[in-house]
Short mmCIF file of N, CA and C in Angstrom, two decimals:
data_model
loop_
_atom_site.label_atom_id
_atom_site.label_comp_id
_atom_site.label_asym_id
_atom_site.label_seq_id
_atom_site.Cartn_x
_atom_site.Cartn_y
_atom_site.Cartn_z
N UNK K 1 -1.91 8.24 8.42
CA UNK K 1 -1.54 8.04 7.02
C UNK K 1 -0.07 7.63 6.96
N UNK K 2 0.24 6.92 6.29
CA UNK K 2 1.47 6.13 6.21
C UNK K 2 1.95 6.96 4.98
N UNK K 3 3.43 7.20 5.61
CA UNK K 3 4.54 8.14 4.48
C UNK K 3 5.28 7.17 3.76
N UNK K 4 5.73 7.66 2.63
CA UNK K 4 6.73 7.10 2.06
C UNK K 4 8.27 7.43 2.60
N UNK K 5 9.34 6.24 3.14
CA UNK K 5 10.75 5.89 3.39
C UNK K 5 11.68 5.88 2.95
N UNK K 6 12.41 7.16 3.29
CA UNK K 6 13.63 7.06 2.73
C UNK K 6 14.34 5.81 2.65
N UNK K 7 15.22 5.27 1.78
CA UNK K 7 16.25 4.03 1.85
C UNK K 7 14.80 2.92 1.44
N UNK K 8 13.97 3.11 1.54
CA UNK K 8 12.78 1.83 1.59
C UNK K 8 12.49 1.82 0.17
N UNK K 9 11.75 1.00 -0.92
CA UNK K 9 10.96 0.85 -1.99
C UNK K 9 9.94 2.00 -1.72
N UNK K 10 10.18 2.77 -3.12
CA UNK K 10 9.15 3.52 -3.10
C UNK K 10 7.79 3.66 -3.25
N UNK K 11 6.79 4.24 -3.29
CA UNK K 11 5.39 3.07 -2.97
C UNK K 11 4.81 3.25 -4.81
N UNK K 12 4.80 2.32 -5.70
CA UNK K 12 4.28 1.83 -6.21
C UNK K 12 2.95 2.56 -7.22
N UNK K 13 2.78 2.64 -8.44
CA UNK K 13 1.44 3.34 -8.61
C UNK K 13 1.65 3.54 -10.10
N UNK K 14 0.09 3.41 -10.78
CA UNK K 14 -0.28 3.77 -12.11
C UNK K 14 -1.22 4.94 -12.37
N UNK K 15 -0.72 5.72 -13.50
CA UNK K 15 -2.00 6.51 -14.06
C UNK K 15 -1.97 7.07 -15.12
N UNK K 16 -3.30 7.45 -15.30
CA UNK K 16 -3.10 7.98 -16.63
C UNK K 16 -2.29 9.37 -16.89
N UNK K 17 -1.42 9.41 -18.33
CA UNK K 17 -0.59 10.34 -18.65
C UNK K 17 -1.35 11.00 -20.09
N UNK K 18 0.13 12.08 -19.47
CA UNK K 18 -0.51 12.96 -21.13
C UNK K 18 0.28 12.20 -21.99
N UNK K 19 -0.15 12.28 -23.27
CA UNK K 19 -0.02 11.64 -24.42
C UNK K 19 -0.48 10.10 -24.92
N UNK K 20 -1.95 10.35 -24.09
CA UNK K 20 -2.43 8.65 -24.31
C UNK K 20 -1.76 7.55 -23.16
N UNK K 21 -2.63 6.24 -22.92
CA UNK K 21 -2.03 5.56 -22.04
C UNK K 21 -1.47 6.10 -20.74
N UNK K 22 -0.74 5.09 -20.21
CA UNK K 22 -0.58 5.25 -18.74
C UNK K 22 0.69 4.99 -17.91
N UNK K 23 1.05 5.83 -16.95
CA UNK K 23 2.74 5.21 -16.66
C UNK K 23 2.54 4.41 -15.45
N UNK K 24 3.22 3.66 -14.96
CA UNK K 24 3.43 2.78 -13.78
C UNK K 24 4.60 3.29 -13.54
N UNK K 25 4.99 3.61 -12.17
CA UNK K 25 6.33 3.53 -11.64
C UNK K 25 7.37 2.93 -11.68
N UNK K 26 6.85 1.56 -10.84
CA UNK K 26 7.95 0.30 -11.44
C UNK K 26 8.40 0.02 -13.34
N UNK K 27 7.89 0.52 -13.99
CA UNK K 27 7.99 0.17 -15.70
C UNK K 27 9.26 1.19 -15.47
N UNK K 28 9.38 2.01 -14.54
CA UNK K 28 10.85 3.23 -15.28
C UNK K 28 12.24 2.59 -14.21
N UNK K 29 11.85 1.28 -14.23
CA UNK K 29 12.81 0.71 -13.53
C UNK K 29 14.63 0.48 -13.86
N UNK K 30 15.34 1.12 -13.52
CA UNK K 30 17.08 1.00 -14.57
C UNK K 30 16.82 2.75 -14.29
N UNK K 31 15.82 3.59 -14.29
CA UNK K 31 16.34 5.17 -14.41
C UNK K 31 16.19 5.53 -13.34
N UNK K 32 16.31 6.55 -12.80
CA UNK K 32 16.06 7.46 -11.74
C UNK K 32 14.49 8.19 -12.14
N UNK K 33 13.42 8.64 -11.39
CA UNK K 33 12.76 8.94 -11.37
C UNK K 33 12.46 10.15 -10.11
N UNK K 34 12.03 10.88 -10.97
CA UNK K 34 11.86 12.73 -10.02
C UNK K 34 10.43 12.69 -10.39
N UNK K 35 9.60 12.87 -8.88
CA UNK K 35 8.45 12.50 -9.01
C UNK K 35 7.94 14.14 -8.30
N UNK K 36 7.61 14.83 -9.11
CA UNK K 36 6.82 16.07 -8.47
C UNK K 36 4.90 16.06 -8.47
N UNK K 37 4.55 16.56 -6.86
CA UNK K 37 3.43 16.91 -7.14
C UNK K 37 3.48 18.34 -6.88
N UNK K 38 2.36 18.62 -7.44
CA UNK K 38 2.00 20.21 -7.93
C UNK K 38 0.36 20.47 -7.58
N UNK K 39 0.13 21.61 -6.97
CA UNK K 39 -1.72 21.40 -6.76
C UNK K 39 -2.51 21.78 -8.22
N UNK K 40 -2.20 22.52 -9.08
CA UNK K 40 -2.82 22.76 -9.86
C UNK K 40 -2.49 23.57 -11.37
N UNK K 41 -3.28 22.94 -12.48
CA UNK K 41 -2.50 23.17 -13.37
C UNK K 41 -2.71 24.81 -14.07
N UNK K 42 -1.91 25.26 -14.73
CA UNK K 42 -2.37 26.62 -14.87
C UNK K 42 -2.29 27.84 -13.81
N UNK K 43 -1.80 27.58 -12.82
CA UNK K 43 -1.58 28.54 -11.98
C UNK K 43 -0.37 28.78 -12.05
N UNK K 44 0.36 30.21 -11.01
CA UNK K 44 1.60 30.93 -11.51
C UNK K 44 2.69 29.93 -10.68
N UNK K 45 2.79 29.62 -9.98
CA UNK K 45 3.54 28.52 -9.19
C UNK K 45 3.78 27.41 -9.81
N UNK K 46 2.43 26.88 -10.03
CA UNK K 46 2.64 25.52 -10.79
C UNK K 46 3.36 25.19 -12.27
N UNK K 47 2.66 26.70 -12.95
CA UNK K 47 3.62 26.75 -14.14
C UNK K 47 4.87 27.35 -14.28
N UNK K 48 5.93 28.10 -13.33
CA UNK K 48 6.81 28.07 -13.28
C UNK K 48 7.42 26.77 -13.00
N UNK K 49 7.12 26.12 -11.87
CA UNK K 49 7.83 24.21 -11.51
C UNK K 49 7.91 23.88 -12.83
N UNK K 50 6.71 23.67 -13.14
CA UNK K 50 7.14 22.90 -14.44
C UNK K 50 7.81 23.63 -15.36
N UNK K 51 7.67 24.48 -15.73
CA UNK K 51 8.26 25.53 -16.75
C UNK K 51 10.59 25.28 -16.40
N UNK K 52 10.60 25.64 -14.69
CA UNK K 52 11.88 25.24 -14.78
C UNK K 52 11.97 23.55 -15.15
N UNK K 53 11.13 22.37 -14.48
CA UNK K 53 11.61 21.00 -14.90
C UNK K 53 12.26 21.28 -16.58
N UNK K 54 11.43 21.95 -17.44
CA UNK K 54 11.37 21.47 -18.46
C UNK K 54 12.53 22.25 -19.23
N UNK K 55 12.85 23.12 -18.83
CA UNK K 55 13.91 23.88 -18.40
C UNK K 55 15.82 22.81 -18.62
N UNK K 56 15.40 22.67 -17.15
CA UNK K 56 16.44 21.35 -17.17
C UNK K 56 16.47 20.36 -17.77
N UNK K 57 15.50 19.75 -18.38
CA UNK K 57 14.83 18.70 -19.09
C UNK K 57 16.73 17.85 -19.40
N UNK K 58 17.18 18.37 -20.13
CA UNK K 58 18.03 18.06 -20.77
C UNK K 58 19.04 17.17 -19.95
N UNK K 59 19.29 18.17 -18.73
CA UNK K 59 20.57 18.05 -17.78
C UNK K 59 19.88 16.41 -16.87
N UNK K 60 18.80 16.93 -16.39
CA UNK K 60 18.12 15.57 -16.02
C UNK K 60 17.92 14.43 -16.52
N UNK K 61 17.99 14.18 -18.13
CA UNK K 61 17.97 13.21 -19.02
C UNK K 61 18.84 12.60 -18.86
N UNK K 62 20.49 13.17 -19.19
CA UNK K 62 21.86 13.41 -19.02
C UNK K 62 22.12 12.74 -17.39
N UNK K 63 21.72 12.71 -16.74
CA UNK K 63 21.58 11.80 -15.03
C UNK K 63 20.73 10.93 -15.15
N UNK K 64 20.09 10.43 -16.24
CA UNK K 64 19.28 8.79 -16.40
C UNK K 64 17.98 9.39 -15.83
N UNK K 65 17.51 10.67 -15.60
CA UNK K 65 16.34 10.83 -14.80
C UNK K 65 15.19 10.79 -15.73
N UNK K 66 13.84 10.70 -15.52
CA UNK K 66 12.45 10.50 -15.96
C UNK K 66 12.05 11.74 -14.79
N UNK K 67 11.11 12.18 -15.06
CA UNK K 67 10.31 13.45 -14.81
C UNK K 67 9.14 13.27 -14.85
N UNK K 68 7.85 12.68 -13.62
CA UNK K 68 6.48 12.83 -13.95
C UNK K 68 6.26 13.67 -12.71
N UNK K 69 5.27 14.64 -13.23
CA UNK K 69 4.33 15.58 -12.57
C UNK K 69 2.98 15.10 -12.38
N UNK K 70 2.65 15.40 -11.31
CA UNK K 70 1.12 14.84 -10.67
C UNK K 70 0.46 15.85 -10.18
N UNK K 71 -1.06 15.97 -10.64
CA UNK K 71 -1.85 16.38 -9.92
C UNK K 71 -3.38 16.18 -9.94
N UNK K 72 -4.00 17.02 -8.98
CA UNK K 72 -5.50 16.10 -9.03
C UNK K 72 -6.28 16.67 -10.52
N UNK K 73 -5.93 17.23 -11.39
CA UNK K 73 -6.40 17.66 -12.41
C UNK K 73 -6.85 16.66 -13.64
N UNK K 74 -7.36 16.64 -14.49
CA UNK K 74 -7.85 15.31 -15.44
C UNK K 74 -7.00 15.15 -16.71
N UNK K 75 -6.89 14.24 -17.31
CA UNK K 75 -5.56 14.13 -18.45
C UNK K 75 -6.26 15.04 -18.84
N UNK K 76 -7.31 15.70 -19.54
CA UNK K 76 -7.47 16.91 -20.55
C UNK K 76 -7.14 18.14 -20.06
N UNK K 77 -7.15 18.37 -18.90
CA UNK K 77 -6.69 19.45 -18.44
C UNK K 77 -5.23 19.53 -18.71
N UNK K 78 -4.58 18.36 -18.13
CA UNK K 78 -2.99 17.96 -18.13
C UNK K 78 -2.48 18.26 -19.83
N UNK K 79 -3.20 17.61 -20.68
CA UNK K 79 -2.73 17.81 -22.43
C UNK K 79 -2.84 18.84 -22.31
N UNK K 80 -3.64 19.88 -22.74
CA UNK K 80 -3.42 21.51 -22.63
C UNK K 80 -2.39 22.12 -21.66
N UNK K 81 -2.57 21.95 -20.48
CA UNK K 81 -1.11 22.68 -19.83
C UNK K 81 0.20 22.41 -20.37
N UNK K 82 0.68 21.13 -20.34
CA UNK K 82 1.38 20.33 -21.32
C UNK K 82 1.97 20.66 -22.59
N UNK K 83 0.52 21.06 -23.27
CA UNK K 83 1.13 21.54 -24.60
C UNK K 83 1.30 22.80 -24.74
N UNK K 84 0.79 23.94 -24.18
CA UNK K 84 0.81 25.28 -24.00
C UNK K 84 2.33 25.66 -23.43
N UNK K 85 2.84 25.09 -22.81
CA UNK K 85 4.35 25.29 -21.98
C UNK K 85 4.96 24.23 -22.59
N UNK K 86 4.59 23.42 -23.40
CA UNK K 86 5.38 21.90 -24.26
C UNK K 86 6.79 21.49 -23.02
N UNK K 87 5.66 20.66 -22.01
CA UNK K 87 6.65 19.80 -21.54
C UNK K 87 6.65 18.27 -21.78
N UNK K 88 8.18 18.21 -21.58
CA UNK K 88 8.88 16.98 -22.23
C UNK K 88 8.83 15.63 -21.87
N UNK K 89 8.10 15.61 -20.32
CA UNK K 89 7.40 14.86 -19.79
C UNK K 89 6.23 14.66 -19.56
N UNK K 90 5.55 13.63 -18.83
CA UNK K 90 4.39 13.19 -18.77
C UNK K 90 3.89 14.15 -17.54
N UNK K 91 2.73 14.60 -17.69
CA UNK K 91 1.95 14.74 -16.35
C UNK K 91 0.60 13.75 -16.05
N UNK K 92 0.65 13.40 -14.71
CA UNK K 92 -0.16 12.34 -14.77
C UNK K 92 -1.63 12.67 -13.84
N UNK K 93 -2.36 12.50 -14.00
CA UNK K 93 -3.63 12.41 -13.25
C UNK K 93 -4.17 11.83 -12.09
N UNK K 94 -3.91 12.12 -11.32
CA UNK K 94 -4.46 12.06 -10.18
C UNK K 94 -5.64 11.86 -9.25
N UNK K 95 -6.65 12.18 -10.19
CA UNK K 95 -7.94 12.95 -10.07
C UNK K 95 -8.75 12.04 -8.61
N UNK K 96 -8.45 10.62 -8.12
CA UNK K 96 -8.82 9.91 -7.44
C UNK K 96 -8.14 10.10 -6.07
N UNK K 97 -7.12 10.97 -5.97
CA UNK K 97 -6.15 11.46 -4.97
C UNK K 97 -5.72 9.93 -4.29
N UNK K 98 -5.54 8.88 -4.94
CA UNK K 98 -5.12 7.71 -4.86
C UNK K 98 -3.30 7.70 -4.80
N UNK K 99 -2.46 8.38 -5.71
CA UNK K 99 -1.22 8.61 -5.20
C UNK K 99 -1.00 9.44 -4.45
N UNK K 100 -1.61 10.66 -4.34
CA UNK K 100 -1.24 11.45 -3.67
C UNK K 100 -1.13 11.08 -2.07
N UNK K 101 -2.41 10.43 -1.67
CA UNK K 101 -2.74 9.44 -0.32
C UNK K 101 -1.07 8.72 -0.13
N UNK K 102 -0.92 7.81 -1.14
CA UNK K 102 0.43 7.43 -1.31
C UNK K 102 1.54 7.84 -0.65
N UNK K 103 2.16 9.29 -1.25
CA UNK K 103 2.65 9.63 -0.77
C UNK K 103 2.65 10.73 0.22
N UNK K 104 1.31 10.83 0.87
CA UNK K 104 0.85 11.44 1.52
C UNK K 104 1.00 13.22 1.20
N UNK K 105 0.35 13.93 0.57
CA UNK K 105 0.99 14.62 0.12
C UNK K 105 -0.32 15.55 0.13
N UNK K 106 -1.67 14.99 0.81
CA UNK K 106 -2.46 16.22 1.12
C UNK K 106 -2.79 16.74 2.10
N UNK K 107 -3.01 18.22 1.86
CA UNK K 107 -2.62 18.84 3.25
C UNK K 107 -4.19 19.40 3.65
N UNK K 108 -4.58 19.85 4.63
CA UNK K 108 -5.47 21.55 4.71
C UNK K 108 -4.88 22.83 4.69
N UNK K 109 -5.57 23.15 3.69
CA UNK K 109 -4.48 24.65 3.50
C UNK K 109 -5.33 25.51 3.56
N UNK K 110 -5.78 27.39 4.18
CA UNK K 110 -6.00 28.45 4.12
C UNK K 110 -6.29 29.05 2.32
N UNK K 111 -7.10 29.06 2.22
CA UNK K 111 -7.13 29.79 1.02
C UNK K 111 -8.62 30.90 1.09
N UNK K 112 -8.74 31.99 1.20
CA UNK K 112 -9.51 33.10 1.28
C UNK K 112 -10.07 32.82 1.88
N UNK K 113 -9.03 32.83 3.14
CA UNK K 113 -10.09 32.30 4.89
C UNK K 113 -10.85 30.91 5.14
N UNK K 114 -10.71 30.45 4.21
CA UNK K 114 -11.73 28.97 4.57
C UNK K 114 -10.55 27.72 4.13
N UNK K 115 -10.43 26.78 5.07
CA UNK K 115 -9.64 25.62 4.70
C UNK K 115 -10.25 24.53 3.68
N UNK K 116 -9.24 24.15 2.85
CA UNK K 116 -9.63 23.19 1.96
C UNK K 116 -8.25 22.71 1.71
N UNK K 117 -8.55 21.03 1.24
CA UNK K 117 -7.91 20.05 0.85
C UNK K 117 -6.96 20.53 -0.25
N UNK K 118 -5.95 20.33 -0.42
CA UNK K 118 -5.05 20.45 -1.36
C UNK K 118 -3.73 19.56 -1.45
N UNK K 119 -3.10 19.76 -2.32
CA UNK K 119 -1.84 19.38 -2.57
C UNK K 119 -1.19 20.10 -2.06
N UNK K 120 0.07 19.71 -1.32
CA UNK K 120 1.46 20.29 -0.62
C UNK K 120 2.31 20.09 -1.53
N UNK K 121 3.00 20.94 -2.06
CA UNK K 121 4.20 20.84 -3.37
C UNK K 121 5.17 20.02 -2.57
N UNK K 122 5.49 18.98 -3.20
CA UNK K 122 6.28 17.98 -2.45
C UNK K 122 6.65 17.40 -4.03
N UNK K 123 8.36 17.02 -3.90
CA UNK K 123 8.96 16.17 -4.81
C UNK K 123 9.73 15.15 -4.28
N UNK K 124 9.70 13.75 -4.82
CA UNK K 124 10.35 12.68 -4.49
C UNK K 124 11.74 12.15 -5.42
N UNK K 125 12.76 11.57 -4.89
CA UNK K 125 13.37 11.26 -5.86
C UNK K 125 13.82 9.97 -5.45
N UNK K 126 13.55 9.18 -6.88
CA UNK K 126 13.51 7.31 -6.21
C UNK K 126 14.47 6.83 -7.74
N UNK K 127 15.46 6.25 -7.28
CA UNK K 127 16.67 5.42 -7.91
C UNK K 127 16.31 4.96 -8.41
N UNK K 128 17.35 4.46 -9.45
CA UNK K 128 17.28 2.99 -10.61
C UNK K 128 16.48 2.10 -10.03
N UNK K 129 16.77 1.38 -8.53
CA UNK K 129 16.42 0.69 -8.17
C UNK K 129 14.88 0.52 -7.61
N UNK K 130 14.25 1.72 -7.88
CA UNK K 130 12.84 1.68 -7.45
C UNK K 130 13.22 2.02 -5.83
N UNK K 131 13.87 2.31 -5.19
CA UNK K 131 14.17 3.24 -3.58
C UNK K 131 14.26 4.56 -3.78
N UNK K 132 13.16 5.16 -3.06
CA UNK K 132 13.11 6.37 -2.44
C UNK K 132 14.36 6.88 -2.01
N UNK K 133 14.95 7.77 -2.32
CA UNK K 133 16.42 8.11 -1.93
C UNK K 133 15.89 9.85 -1.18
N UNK K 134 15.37 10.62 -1.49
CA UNK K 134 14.93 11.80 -1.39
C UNK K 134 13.51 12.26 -1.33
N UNK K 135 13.20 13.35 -0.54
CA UNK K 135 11.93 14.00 -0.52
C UNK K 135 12.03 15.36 -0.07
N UNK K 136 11.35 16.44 -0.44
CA UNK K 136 11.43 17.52 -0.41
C UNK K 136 9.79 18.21 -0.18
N UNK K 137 9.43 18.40 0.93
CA UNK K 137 8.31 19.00 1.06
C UNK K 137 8.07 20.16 1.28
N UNK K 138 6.54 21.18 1.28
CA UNK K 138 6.79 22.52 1.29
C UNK K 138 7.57 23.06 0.26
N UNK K 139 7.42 22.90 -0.80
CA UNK K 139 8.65 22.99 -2.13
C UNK K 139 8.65 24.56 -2.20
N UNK K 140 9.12 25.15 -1.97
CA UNK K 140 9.96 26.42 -2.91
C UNK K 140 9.92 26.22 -3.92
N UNK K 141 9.26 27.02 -5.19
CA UNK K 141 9.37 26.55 -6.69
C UNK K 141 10.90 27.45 -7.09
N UNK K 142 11.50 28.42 -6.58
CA UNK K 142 13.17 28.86 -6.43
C UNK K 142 13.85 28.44 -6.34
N UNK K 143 14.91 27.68 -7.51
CA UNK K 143 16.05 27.44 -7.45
C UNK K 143 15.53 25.66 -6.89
N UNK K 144 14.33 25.20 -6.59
CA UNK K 144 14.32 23.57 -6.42
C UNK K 144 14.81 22.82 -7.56
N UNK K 145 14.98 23.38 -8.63
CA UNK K 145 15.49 21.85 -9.89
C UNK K 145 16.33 22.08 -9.63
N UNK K 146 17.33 22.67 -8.62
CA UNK K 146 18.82 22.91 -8.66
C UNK K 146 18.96 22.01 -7.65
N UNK K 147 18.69 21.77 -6.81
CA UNK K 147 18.45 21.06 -5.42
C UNK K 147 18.78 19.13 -5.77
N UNK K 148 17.28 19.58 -7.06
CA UNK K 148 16.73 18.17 -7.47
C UNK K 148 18.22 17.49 -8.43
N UNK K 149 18.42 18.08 -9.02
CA UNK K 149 20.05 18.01 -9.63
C UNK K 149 20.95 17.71 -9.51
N UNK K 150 21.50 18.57 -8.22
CA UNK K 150 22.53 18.40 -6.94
C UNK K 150 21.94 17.13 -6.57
N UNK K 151 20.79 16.39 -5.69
CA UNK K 151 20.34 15.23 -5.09
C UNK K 151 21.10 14.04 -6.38
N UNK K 152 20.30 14.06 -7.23
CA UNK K 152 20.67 13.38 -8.70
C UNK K 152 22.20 13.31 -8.88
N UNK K 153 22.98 14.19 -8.96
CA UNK K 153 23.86 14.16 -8.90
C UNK K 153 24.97 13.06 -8.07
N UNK K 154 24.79 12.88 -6.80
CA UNK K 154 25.07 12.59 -5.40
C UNK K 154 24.81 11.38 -5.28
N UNK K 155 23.69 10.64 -6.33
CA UNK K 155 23.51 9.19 -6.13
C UNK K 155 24.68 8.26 -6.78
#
């Protein structure tokens, strides 16, 4: 499976978002873009990540950043999580594990003794310019938007 490169163009991709319609990567071209995946919506991990993104929301705006969250979950699932924690960004759908492949970002993981496919909490962070500048895998949901910030910061 082919990774995504630091310093290289970041790899490219559309889907559907919450709030109707669909984002493309390249369209957030001129901002910085913080690209988190997450395995699942509604769980205590996942809704803290997002809970801090949205958190920072502000400070990240304030650094030209855009904020999409991904996971294999379906936009209806995504609108309800979304609106229940009212985040300020898009979460996008996944459900074809077509970006995730992308950025390679699924793992086999242990879960009540039997392995299964999942998402590895992994966040990317790709420049104005559409380049991958950062990646962070194995995410710590502790103190990572501080990380993501600091990175942001530094460009």
């Amino acid at each position: 499976m082919n990774q995504p490169v630091i310093d290289r163009p970041a790899p490219d991709f559309e889907l559907p978002a919450t709030g109707g319609g669909s984002v493309r990567l390249s369209a957030l071209r001129g901002r910085n873009v913080v690209i988190y995946f997450y395995p699942k919506d509604n769980t205590p991990g996942c809704t803290q990540e997002g809970q801090d993104f949205r958190d920072h929301y502000a400070e990240l705006q304030a650094l030209d950043a855009e904020v999409l969250g991904i996971s294999r979950d379906s936009a209806r699932t995504h609108e309800n999580f979304s609106a229940k924690h009212g985040f300020p960004f898009p979460l996008l759908a996944d459900t074809e594990e077509q970006v995730c492949a992308l950025y390679d970002v699924i793992r086999l993981k242990n879960m009540y003794g039997k392995q299964v496919r999942g998402i590895e909490r992994s966040t990317f962070l790709v420049d104005a310019d559409g380049v991958l500048r950062r990646e962070w895998r194995k995410v710590k949901v502790k103190g990572h938007v501080d990380e993501v910030l600091q990175a942001l910061q530094s460009l």
